Tab-separated table of C-alpha atoms and ligand atoms in Angstrom:
chain	number	residue	atom	x	y	z
A	540	MET	CA	-17.359	64.441	-30.368
A	541	ALA	CA	-20.194	62.884	-32.417
A	542	LYS	CA	-23.834	63.098	-31.356
A	543	PHE	CA	-27.072	61.399	-32.327
A	544	PHE	CA	-29.863	63.683	-33.547
A	545	ILE	CA	-33.343	62.136	-33.325
A	546	ASN	CA	-36.738	63.428	-34.422
A	547	GLY	CA	-39.095	61.180	-32.488
A	548	LYS	CA	-42.509	59.524	-32.877
A	549	ASN	CA	-41.823	57.256	-35.888
A	550	ARG	CA	-43.002	53.625	-35.663
A	551	LEU	CA	-40.195	51.101	-36.171
A	552	CYS	CA	-41.059	48.404	-38.699
A	553	GLY	CA	-39.012	45.984	-40.803
A	554	GLU	CA	-36.204	43.469	-40.313
A	555	VAL	CA	-33.069	43.511	-38.153
A	556	GLU	CA	-29.988	41.434	-39.015
A	557	LEU	CA	-28.124	40.933	-35.717
A	558	ASP	CA	-24.385	41.417	-35.344
A	559	SER	CA	-22.031	39.006	-33.561
A	560	ALA	CA	-22.102	39.131	-29.767
A	561	LYS	CA	-19.683	41.714	-28.345
A	562	ASN	CA	-19.418	39.770	-25.088
A	563	ALA	CA	-18.566	36.579	-26.952
A	564	LEU	CA	-16.007	38.155	-29.312
A	565	LEU	CA	-14.067	39.838	-26.508
A	566	PRO	CA	-13.130	36.684	-24.519
A	567	ILE	CA	-12.626	34.763	-27.785
A	568	LEU	CA	-10.064	37.381	-28.847
A	569	ALA	CA	-8.337	36.974	-25.472
A	570	ALA	CA	-8.367	33.182	-25.872
A	571	SER	CA	-6.627	33.584	-29.262
A	572	ILE	CA	-3.506	34.513	-27.243
A	573	MET	CA	-3.180	30.796	-26.429
A	574	VAL	CA	-3.654	29.543	-29.997
A	575	ASP	CA	-0.595	28.421	-31.927
A	576	GLY	CA	-1.897	29.085	-35.437
A	577	LYS	CA	-4.294	31.195	-37.471
A	578	VAL	CA	-7.776	31.969	-36.156
A	579	THR	CA	-10.372	33.383	-38.527
A	580	LEU	CA	-13.335	34.997	-36.778
A	581	GLU	CA	-16.121	35.346	-39.318
A	582	LYS	CA	-18.468	38.329	-39.139
A	583	ALA	CA	-16.436	39.714	-36.222
A	584	THR	CA	-18.357	42.978	-35.776
A	585	ALA	CA	-16.038	45.983	-35.441
A	586	TYR	CA	-17.392	47.313	-32.129
A	587	THR	CA	-14.902	49.791	-30.679
A	588	ASP	CA	-14.343	47.398	-27.752
A	589	VAL	CA	-13.437	44.655	-30.250
A	590	GLU	CA	-10.983	46.993	-31.969
A	591	ALA	CA	-9.466	47.816	-28.572
A	592	MET	CA	-8.907	44.111	-27.888
A	593	CYS	CA	-7.302	43.732	-31.337
A	594	ASP	CA	-4.856	46.520	-30.417
A	595	ILE	CA	-3.994	44.661	-27.195
A	596	LEU	CA	-3.236	41.462	-29.134
A	597	ARG	CA	-1.052	43.444	-31.559
A	598	ALA	CA	0.868	45.039	-28.665
A	599	LEU	CA	1.564	41.533	-27.323
A	600	GLY	CA	3.094	40.514	-30.647
A	601	GLY	CA	0.034	38.965	-32.250
A	602	VAL	CA	-0.865	39.630	-35.888
A	603	VAL	CA	-4.470	40.836	-36.306
A	604	VAL	CA	-5.830	41.801	-39.729
A	605	ARG	CA	-9.371	42.823	-40.560
A	606	LYS	CA	-10.506	41.441	-43.909
A	607	GLY	CA	-13.974	42.794	-44.595
A	608	ASP	CA	-16.267	41.414	-41.887
A	609	ASN	CA	-13.665	38.835	-40.804
A	610	LEU	CA	-10.766	39.080	-38.400
A	611	GLU	CA	-7.637	37.030	-39.085
A	612	ILE	CA	-5.556	36.506	-35.959
A	613	ASP	CA	-2.223	34.752	-35.544
A	614	CYS	CA	-0.603	34.759	-32.104
A	615	SER	CA	2.000	32.087	-32.948
A	616	MET	CA	4.785	34.666	-32.527
A	617	LEU	CA	3.238	36.344	-29.493
A	618	ASP	CA	6.068	36.886	-26.961
A	619	LYS	CA	5.143	39.848	-24.755
A	620	CYS	CA	3.278	39.518	-21.495
A	621	GLU	CA	2.530	43.158	-20.623
A	622	VAL	CA	-0.764	44.975	-21.198
A	623	SER	CA	-0.198	48.661	-20.499
A	624	HIS	CA	-2.535	51.015	-18.654
A	625	ILE	CA	-3.238	52.952	-21.846
A	626	LEU	CA	-4.469	49.776	-23.586
A	627	ALA	CA	-6.115	48.083	-20.593
A	628	SER	CA	-7.993	50.955	-18.951
A	629	PRO	CA	-10.564	51.721	-21.703
A	630	VAL	CA	-12.125	48.246	-21.620
A	631	ARG	CA	-13.238	45.675	-19.038
A	632	SER	CA	-12.234	42.822	-21.339
A	633	SER	CA	-8.501	43.598	-20.978
A	634	ILE	CA	-8.586	41.545	-17.764
A	635	PHE	CA	-9.504	38.521	-19.893
A	636	THR	CA	-5.857	38.507	-21.116
A	637	LEU	CA	-4.592	37.502	-17.657
A	638	GLY	CA	-5.549	33.815	-17.786
A	639	PRO	CA	-4.410	33.265	-21.388
A	640	LEU	CA	-1.040	35.029	-20.865
A	641	LEU	CA	-0.348	32.922	-17.763
A	642	ALA	CA	-1.358	29.778	-19.624
A	643	ARG	CA	0.735	30.572	-22.695
A	644	LEU	CA	3.806	32.363	-21.265
A	645	GLY	CA	3.669	31.504	-17.541
A	646	LYS	CA	3.679	35.173	-16.545
A	647	ALA	CA	1.737	38.403	-17.068
A	648	LYS	CA	1.802	42.090	-16.191
A	649	VAL	CA	-1.648	43.552	-16.823
A	650	ALA	CA	-2.937	46.982	-15.829
A	651	TYR	CA	-6.296	47.228	-14.101
A	652	PRO	CA	-9.208	47.081	-16.545
A	653	GLY	CA	-11.753	49.803	-17.262
A	654	GLY	CA	-15.265	49.378	-18.564
A	655	CYS	CA	-18.593	51.116	-18.112
A	656	ASP	CA	-18.940	53.099	-14.890
A	657	ILE	CA	-21.786	51.003	-13.470
A	658	GLY	CA	-20.178	49.950	-10.226
A	659	LEU	CA	-16.795	49.275	-8.618
A	660	ARG	CA	-16.158	46.285	-10.880
A	661	PRO	CA	-13.506	44.608	-8.743
A	662	ILE	CA	-11.459	41.678	-10.034
A	663	ASP	CA	-11.015	39.896	-6.703
A	664	ILE	CA	-12.765	36.713	-7.891
A	665	HIS	CA	-10.485	36.528	-10.952
A	666	LEU	CA	-7.381	36.893	-8.754
A	667	SER	CA	-8.433	34.640	-5.851
A	668	SER	CA	-9.359	31.853	-8.290
A	669	LEU	CA	-6.013	32.102	-10.126
A	670	ARG	CA	-4.197	32.062	-6.749
A	671	GLN	CA	-6.041	28.860	-5.804
A	672	LEU	CA	-4.777	27.420	-9.082
A	673	GLY	CA	-1.190	28.144	-7.989
A	674	CYS	CA	-0.545	31.547	-9.534
A	675	LYS	CA	1.604	34.015	-7.603
A	676	ILE	CA	-0.145	37.400	-7.914
A	677	VAL	CA	1.021	40.794	-6.657
A	678	GLU	CA	-0.964	44.002	-7.194
A	679	LYS	CA	1.292	47.058	-7.352
A	680	ASN	CA	1.206	50.553	-8.918
A	681	GLY	CA	-1.987	49.846	-10.810
A	682	TYR	CA	-0.719	46.595	-12.313
A	683	ILE	CA	-1.305	42.916	-11.666
A	684	TYR	CA	1.985	40.997	-11.684
A	685	ALA	CA	1.332	37.268	-12.046
A	686	GLU	CA	3.351	34.084	-12.399
A	687	LYS	CA	2.163	30.529	-12.889
A	688	GLY	CA	2.946	28.145	-10.007
A	689	LYS	CA	2.011	24.763	-8.554
A	690	PRO	CA	-1.804	24.510	-8.178
A	691	LEU	CA	-3.020	24.253	-4.560
A	692	THR	CA	-6.199	22.723	-5.878
A	693	ARG	CA	-7.822	21.881	-9.197
A	694	GLU	CA	-11.308	22.747	-7.996
A	695	VAL	CA	-12.312	26.409	-7.857
A	696	PHE	CA	-15.598	27.595	-6.300
A	697	LEU	CA	-16.696	31.058	-7.463
A	698	PRO	CA	-18.351	33.070	-4.638
A	699	PHE	CA	-20.459	34.802	-7.311
A	700	GLN	CA	-21.345	33.581	-10.807
A	701	SER	CA	-18.997	36.131	-12.372
A	702	VAL	CA	-19.019	36.012	-16.187
A	703	GLY	CA	-15.486	37.366	-16.579
A	704	ALA	CA	-13.969	35.264	-13.811
A	705	THR	CA	-15.548	32.100	-15.253
A	706	GLU	CA	-14.075	32.961	-18.658
A	707	ASN	CA	-10.620	33.830	-17.297
A	708	ILE	CA	-10.344	30.604	-15.273
A	709	MET	CA	-11.737	28.457	-18.095
A	710	MET	CA	-9.105	29.865	-20.468
A	711	PHE	CA	-6.259	29.468	-17.952
A	712	CYS	CA	-7.179	25.820	-17.237
A	713	SER	CA	-7.369	24.934	-20.954
A	714	LEU	CA	-3.561	24.529	-21.035
A	715	LEU	CA	-3.122	23.343	-17.418
A	716	PRO	CA	-2.143	19.635	-17.386
A	717	GLY	CA	-4.784	17.426	-15.748
A	718	LYS	CA	-8.437	18.027	-14.894
A	719	SER	CA	-9.797	21.239	-13.351
A	720	LYS	CA	-13.327	22.110	-12.244
A	721	ILE	CA	-15.084	25.442	-11.810
A	722	TYR	CA	-18.056	25.310	-9.424
A	723	ASN	CA	-20.792	27.961	-9.355
A	724	SER	CA	-19.674	29.056	-12.825
A	725	ALA	CA	-21.671	31.641	-14.768
A	726	LYS	CA	-23.967	30.171	-17.444
A	727	GLU	CA	-24.308	33.011	-19.970
A	728	PRO	CA	-24.513	31.994	-23.676
A	729	GLU	CA	-21.237	33.886	-24.272
A	730	ILE	CA	-19.477	31.460	-21.921
A	731	VAL	CA	-20.805	28.504	-23.893
A	732	ASP	CA	-19.615	30.237	-27.072
A	733	LEU	CA	-16.122	30.739	-25.626
A	734	ALA	CA	-15.990	27.060	-24.627
A	735	ASN	CA	-17.136	26.070	-28.128
A	736	PHE	CA	-14.399	28.236	-29.653
A	737	LEU	CA	-11.736	26.730	-27.368
A	738	ASN	CA	-12.948	23.189	-28.125
A	739	CYS	CA	-12.833	24.067	-31.830
A	740	CYS	CA	-9.120	24.853	-31.225
A	741	GLY	CA	-8.619	21.455	-29.533
A	742	ALA	CA	-9.419	22.200	-25.895
A	743	LYS	CA	-11.379	19.733	-23.755
A	744	ILE	CA	-14.112	21.679	-21.933
A	745	GLU	CA	-17.351	20.120	-20.704
A	746	GLY	CA	-20.318	21.517	-18.817
A	747	SER	CA	-20.274	25.101	-20.099
A	748	GLY	CA	-23.745	26.583	-19.595
A	749	SER	CA	-24.125	24.658	-16.351
A	750	ASP	CA	-22.798	25.624	-12.929
A	751	VAL	CA	-19.955	23.079	-13.025
A	752	ILE	CA	-17.416	23.325	-15.838
A	753	THR	CA	-14.758	20.617	-16.249
A	754	ILE	CA	-11.593	21.389	-18.200
A	755	THR	CA	-9.002	18.760	-19.132
A	756	GLY	CA	-5.797	20.573	-20.039
A	757	VAL	CA	-4.175	19.967	-23.442
A	758	GLU	CA	-0.641	20.565	-24.719
A	759	ASN	CA	-1.539	23.250	-27.221
A	760	LEU	CA	-4.398	24.849	-29.140
A	761	GLU	CA	-4.555	25.044	-32.920
A	762	GLY	CA	-6.082	27.656	-35.208
A	763	CYS	CA	-9.654	27.364	-36.522
A	764	ASN	CA	-12.426	29.271	-38.301
A	765	TYR	CA	-15.183	30.398	-35.988
A	766	ARG	CA	-18.316	32.552	-35.994
A	767	ALA	CA	-19.561	33.856	-32.653
A	768	ILE	CA	-23.226	33.772	-31.627
A	769	SER	CA	-25.489	36.719	-32.410
A	770	ASP	CA	-25.716	39.510	-29.868
A	771	ARG	CA	-28.669	38.852	-27.550
A	772	ILE	CA	-28.338	42.320	-25.988
A	773	GLU	CA	-28.483	44.032	-29.381
A	774	CYS	CA	-31.506	41.851	-30.177
A	775	GLY	CA	-33.163	42.771	-26.881
A	776	THR	CA	-32.400	46.457	-27.344
A	777	PHE	CA	-34.083	46.489	-30.753
A	778	MET	CA	-37.048	44.421	-29.533
A	779	ILE	CA	-37.611	46.965	-26.753
A	780	GLY	CA	-37.265	49.875	-29.198
A	781	VAL	CA	-39.768	48.381	-31.667
A	782	ALA	CA	-42.159	47.679	-28.793
A	783	MET	CA	-41.895	51.235	-27.434
A	784	THR	CA	-42.845	52.706	-30.831
A	785	GLY	CA	-45.807	50.364	-31.336
A	786	GLY	CA	-44.091	48.821	-34.328
A	787	GLU	CA	-43.367	45.358	-35.619
A	788	ALA	CA	-40.189	43.660	-36.819
A	789	LYS	CA	-38.438	40.388	-37.585
A	790	PHE	CA	-35.088	39.669	-35.934
A	791	ALA	CA	-32.962	37.463	-38.147
A	792	ASN	CA	-30.276	35.058	-36.761
A	793	ALA	CA	-31.761	35.556	-33.278
A	794	VAL	CA	-31.617	32.749	-30.703
A	795	SER	CA	-34.905	33.219	-28.869
A	796	LYS	CA	-33.906	31.095	-25.865
A	797	HIS	CA	-31.085	33.585	-25.188
A	798	ASN	CA	-33.781	36.224	-24.615
A	799	SER	CA	-36.493	34.164	-22.929
A	800	ALA	CA	-36.616	36.415	-19.854
A	801	LEU	CA	-37.167	39.514	-22.010
A	802	ILE	CA	-39.697	37.783	-24.254
A	803	GLU	CA	-41.766	36.861	-21.216
A	804	LYS	CA	-41.718	40.501	-20.030
A	805	LEU	CA	-42.625	41.939	-23.440
A	806	LYS	CA	-45.521	39.485	-23.795
A	807	SER	CA	-46.790	40.674	-20.402
A	808	CYS	CA	-46.743	44.227	-21.837
A	809	GLY	CA	-49.066	43.165	-24.656
A	810	CYS	CA	-46.583	42.307	-27.417
A	811	LEU	CA	-47.249	39.442	-29.797
A	812	ILE	CA	-44.015	37.457	-30.168
A	813	LYS	CA	-43.432	34.447	-32.413
A	814	GLU	CA	-40.212	32.454	-31.906
A	815	GLY	CA	-38.746	30.680	-34.936
A	816	GLU	CA	-35.730	28.367	-35.297
A	817	ASP	CA	-33.307	31.278	-35.725
A	818	GLU	CA	-35.563	34.314	-35.793
A	819	ILE	CA	-38.021	36.234	-33.643
A	820	PHE	CA	-41.073	38.197	-34.822
A	821	LEU	CA	-42.501	40.940	-32.592
A	822	SER	CA	-45.595	43.087	-33.016
A	823	ALA	CA	-46.525	45.696	-30.406
A	824	PRO	CA	-49.748	47.472	-29.441
A	825	LYS	CA	-50.005	51.260	-29.806
A	826	ARG	CA	-49.299	51.671	-26.084
A	827	LEU	CA	-47.749	49.003	-23.845
A	828	GLU	CA	-49.101	47.725	-20.547
A	829	SER	CA	-46.803	47.988	-17.533
A	830	PHE	CA	-44.412	45.047	-16.992
A	831	VAL	CA	-45.137	45.674	-13.272
A	832	GLU	CA	-41.870	44.289	-11.850
A	833	LEU	CA	-38.461	43.255	-13.124
A	834	GLU	CA	-35.374	42.015	-11.232
A	835	THR	CA	-32.018	41.585	-12.966
A	836	ALA	CA	-30.116	38.368	-12.339
A	837	VAL	CA	-27.409	36.148	-13.775
A	838	TYR	CA	-28.410	34.065	-16.795
A	839	PRO	CA	-31.030	32.770	-17.454
A	840	GLY	CA	-32.550	35.524	-15.293
A	841	PHE	CA	-33.336	38.955	-16.711
A	842	PRO	CA	-30.063	40.423	-18.096
A	843	THR	CA	-28.665	43.486	-16.363
A	844	ASP	CA	-27.533	44.734	-19.796
A	845	LEU	CA	-31.195	45.276	-20.773
A	846	GLN	CA	-32.196	46.990	-17.529
A	847	PRO	CA	-31.721	50.601	-18.740
A	848	GLN	CA	-33.665	49.895	-21.918
A	849	MET	CA	-36.573	48.462	-19.907
A	850	VAL	CA	-36.647	51.560	-17.690
A	851	ALA	CA	-37.095	53.598	-20.883
A	852	LEU	CA	-39.904	51.250	-21.940
A	853	GLY	CA	-41.595	51.557	-18.546
A	854	SER	CA	-41.394	55.350	-18.857
A	855	VAL	CA	-43.857	55.368	-21.764
A	856	SER	CA	-46.023	52.363	-20.844
A	857	LYS	CA	-49.314	52.533	-18.956
A	858	GLY	CA	-49.248	52.403	-15.171
A	859	CYS	CA	-46.263	52.011	-12.857
A	860	SER	CA	-43.396	49.532	-12.849
A	861	LEU	CA	-40.618	48.509	-10.471
A	862	VAL	CA	-37.054	47.614	-11.482
A	863	ILE	CA	-34.553	46.037	-9.088
A	864	GLU	CA	-30.905	45.899	-10.191
A	865	ASN	CA	-29.181	43.010	-8.473
A	866	VAL	CA	-25.950	42.652	-10.461
A	867	PHE	CA	-24.249	46.071	-10.484
A	868	GLU	CA	-24.418	48.563	-7.631
A	869	ASN	CA	-24.496	51.752	-9.687
A	870	ARG	CA	-26.453	51.166	-12.866
A	871	PHE	CA	-29.057	53.967	-12.764
A	872	ALA	CA	-26.807	56.930	-13.696
A	873	TYR	CA	-28.673	57.385	-17.009
A	874	VAL	CA	-31.973	58.052	-15.186
A	875	GLY	CA	-31.007	61.697	-14.633
A	876	GLU	CA	-30.921	62.137	-18.409
A	877	LEU	CA	-34.313	60.439	-18.888
A	878	LEU	CA	-35.789	62.930	-16.397
A	879	LYS	CA	-34.789	65.745	-18.783
A	880	MET	CA	-37.197	64.169	-21.304
A	881	GLY	CA	-40.090	64.367	-18.849
A	882	CYS	CA	-39.917	60.767	-17.601
A	883	ASP	CA	-41.213	60.130	-14.086
A	884	ILE	CA	-38.635	57.897	-12.379
A	885	ARG	CA	-37.354	57.620	-8.849
A	886	PHE	CA	-34.576	55.352	-7.601
A	887	LYS	CA	-32.781	54.630	-4.367
A	888	SER	CA	-29.748	52.274	-4.375
A	889	SER	CA	-30.878	49.223	-6.385
A	890	ILE	CA	-34.605	49.979	-6.581
A	891	CYS	CA	-36.222	52.084	-9.303
A	892	ILE	CA	-39.893	53.068	-9.606
A	893	ILE	CA	-41.251	54.283	-12.927
A	894	ARG	CA	-44.592	55.976	-13.606
A	895	GLY	CA	-45.503	55.641	-17.278
A	896	LYS	CA	-46.229	58.854	-19.201
A	897	ASP	CA	-48.248	59.133	-22.419
A	898	ARG	CA	-45.992	61.924	-23.660
A	899	ILE	CA	-42.260	62.625	-23.227
A	900	PHE	CA	-40.322	65.381	-24.944
A	901	GLY	CA	-37.060	65.715	-26.825
A	902	ALA	CA	-34.071	67.152	-24.937
A	903	ASP	CA	-30.289	67.477	-25.103
A	904	VAL	CA	-28.927	64.533	-23.094
A	905	VAL	CA	-25.578	62.852	-22.437
A	906	SER	CA	-24.745	59.128	-22.553
A	907	THR	CA	-23.447	57.922	-19.187
A	908	ASP	CA	-22.377	54.442	-20.347
A	909	LEU	CA	-23.036	51.883	-23.085
A	910	ARG	CA	-26.458	50.542	-22.129
A	911	GLY	CA	-27.547	53.768	-20.436
A	912	GLY	CA	-26.826	55.497	-23.737
A	913	ALA	CA	-28.924	52.927	-25.583
A	914	SER	CA	-31.759	53.685	-23.175
A	915	LEU	CA	-31.589	57.373	-24.093
A	916	VAL	CA	-31.726	56.515	-27.809
A	917	LEU	CA	-34.854	54.399	-27.301
A	918	ALA	CA	-36.500	57.185	-25.293
A	919	GLY	CA	-35.559	59.699	-28.007
A	920	LEU	CA	-37.391	57.554	-30.558
A	921	VAL	CA	-40.696	58.125	-28.748
A	922	CYS	CA	-40.141	61.736	-27.687
A	923	GLU	CA	-42.147	64.568	-29.263
A	924	GLY	CA	-39.647	66.825	-30.990
A	925	TYR	CA	-35.880	66.667	-31.251
A	926	THR	CA	-33.381	64.866	-29.019
A	927	THR	CA	-29.606	65.141	-29.189
A	928	ILE	CA	-27.501	62.510	-27.453
A	929	SER	CA	-23.820	63.274	-26.885
A	930	ARG	CA	-20.947	60.954	-25.829
A	931	VAL	CA	-22.098	58.409	-28.421
A	932	GLU	CA	-18.638	56.857	-28.200
A	933	PHE	CA	-20.029	54.982	-25.187
A	934	ILE	CA	-22.782	53.542	-27.395
A	935	ASP	CA	-20.351	52.614	-30.183
A	936	ARG	CA	-18.604	50.285	-27.726
A	937	GLY	CA	-21.396	47.750	-28.056
A	938	TYR	CA	-23.568	48.739	-31.043
A	939	PHE	CA	-22.247	48.876	-34.606
A	940	HIS	CA	-23.697	51.767	-36.643
A	941	LEU	CA	-26.775	51.806	-34.408
A	942	GLU	CA	-28.201	54.859	-36.154
A	943	ASP	CA	-28.118	53.167	-39.590
A	944	LYS	CA	-29.964	50.083	-38.328
A	945	LEU	CA	-32.605	52.194	-36.614
A	946	ALA	CA	-33.006	54.424	-39.699
A	947	ARG	CA	-33.597	51.283	-41.800
A	948	LEU	CA	-36.503	50.528	-39.480
A	949	GLY	CA	-37.964	53.995	-40.052
A	950	ALA	CA	-36.414	56.020	-37.257
A	951	ASP	CA	-35.504	59.637	-38.033
A	952	ILE	CA	-31.991	59.504	-36.542
A	953	LYS	CA	-28.579	60.617	-37.747
A	954	ARG	CA	-25.048	60.957	-36.422
A	955	ILE	CA	-23.897	64.608	-36.471
B	1260	EPZ	C1	-19.683	40.914	-18.187
B	1260	EPZ	O1	-19.013	41.820	-17.323
B	1260	EPZ	C2	-20.144	41.749	-19.365
B	1260	EPZ	N1	-19.004	42.355	-20.028
B	1260	EPZ	C3	-21.101	42.844	-18.886
B	1260	EPZ	O2	-21.584	43.522	-20.045
B	1260	EPZ	C4	-22.289	42.176	-18.179
B	1260	EPZ	O3	-23.133	43.185	-17.664
B	1260	EPZ	C5	-21.774	41.300	-17.030
B	1260	EPZ	O4	-20.827	40.327	-17.548
B	1260	EPZ	C6	-22.893	40.556	-16.317
B	1260	EPZ	O5	-23.606	39.786	-17.213
B	1260	EPZ	C7	-18.229	41.612	-20.842
B	1260	EPZ	O6	-18.440	40.425	-21.023
B	1260	EPZ	C8	-17.088	42.325	-21.512
B	1260	EPZ	P1	-19.299	39.925	-13.824
B	1260	EPZ	P2	-18.153	41.263	-16.067
B	1260	EPZ	O7	-17.917	39.541	-13.507
B	1260	EPZ	O8	-17.435	40.054	-16.443
B	1260	EPZ	C9	-18.962	41.534	-9.396
B	1260	EPZ	C10	-22.138	45.374	-21.380
B	1260	EPZ	O9	-22.915	46.339	-21.254
B	1260	EPZ	N2	-17.597	40.999	-9.454
B	1260	EPZ	O10	-20.337	38.876	-14.046
B	1260	EPZ	O11	-17.379	42.395	-15.516
B	1260	EPZ	C11	-19.109	42.785	-10.271
B	1260	EPZ	O12	-18.670	43.926	-9.584
B	1260	EPZ	C12	-21.289	44.929	-20.195
B	1260	EPZ	O13	-21.963	44.719	-22.450
B	1260	EPZ	C13	-16.832	40.996	-8.299
B	1260	EPZ	O14	-17.274	41.435	-7.243
B	1260	EPZ	O15	-19.348	40.910	-15.059
B	1260	EPZ	C14	-20.582	42.808	-10.565
B	1260	EPZ	O16	-21.261	43.407	-9.487
B	1260	EPZ	C15	-21.586	45.731	-18.938
B	1260	EPZ	N3	-15.553	40.525	-8.355
B	1260	EPZ	C16	-20.945	41.336	-10.658
B	1260	EPZ	O17	-19.889	40.624	-9.968
B	1260	EPZ	C17	-15.022	40.022	-9.518
B	1260	EPZ	O18	-13.854	39.575	-9.503
B	1260	EPZ	C18	-21.050	40.817	-12.081
B	1260	EPZ	O19	-19.777	40.932	-12.653
B	1260	EPZ	C19	-15.817	40.033	-10.681
B	1260	EPZ	C20	-17.113	40.514	-10.625
């Protein structure tokens, strides 16, 4: 099992070229199930979660070939409707195959998904919405058995602005004759990107990015070339890391409005941030002020996927700060590892209080999940002495060669 080995206290300075958004690529790969023709995804970053989704498409009968940075996908001959436990359980995004398989083949047998251990992560909204749209769904022996039926309604109201449920329903309705509407839909940029990809294939989707999405079903979807948006969570993770080390950096192909909530927080900590057309420049003071309070929320609120990284930032800023996690019910597991580095953090259920320290110290720590692991890496960068981080396979799920990018900014980090 690989580990990261970090010798802390280096300032991060330079330029970061962002990869494609993991959480855009994953539903786009699922949507490719419905496309009758070749899809070329340009600069499709080879996150391990992306590779897992490629294996699922192959198991269904799709052809998926990596050509350099690009993925070439052809699901024209796709004829299987089963996603096994062994393929589904490592990733949350396996559930995104349910809507597309029902749309394309009229039936599906999909094992329950996995994903980071940050809460129960039920799929009840996915299933109740598909049932409203006429699907017959039975849950048995760890599998979801589904069949397309006659829609009871064409208007689905999501009880929570679930990203995955919005994506699943949007994909399913793309091939459903007539007009469907999703109310209280999630508005994340990755949902807009999925809609743009589907429209590029000939779908008719309007309103993505708002809380009402209208889909007019089409007969079929055709292949296209597409490049997903840059990863706003990677961008945010690096911005936080540069800020924690008192450094400065330019973030190329960044969409600043995708990170407006973070930018506002980092400015309140004393960072100078300039937002360009497709880049962000950040320069940080030697020691950050406290961000005082932060609450995670659905987009455009503060992203839950940057919460662990901000707790690491608060741990080395001046003063105290409060973090409230409103999206997932168990997203502070990594805090126990930060305490080993001398951080002063307390949490109870969704509330976390951090007292900033001017010195924290290297330790041997273990990644608990993808973004919790990223938080440990950022803390290691500012620790005095050496830090080892094990279970880096969690981190590789959503960061591509993280250690190389950080080393290019001046961090003393290597994979051992
Ligand atoms: C997506 O997960 C992302 N993953 C997550 O990123 C991200 O944190 C999350 O959206 C919120 O932005 C991918 O896109 C692959 P949700 P998803 O459905 O779709 C509850 C990362 O680190 N819920 O919006 O699973 C759920 O339990 C990952 O990159 C139900 O109750 O998120 C959670 O509390 C982590 N029933 C909340 O809604 C459902 O049927 C948000 O879930 C579905 C969700």
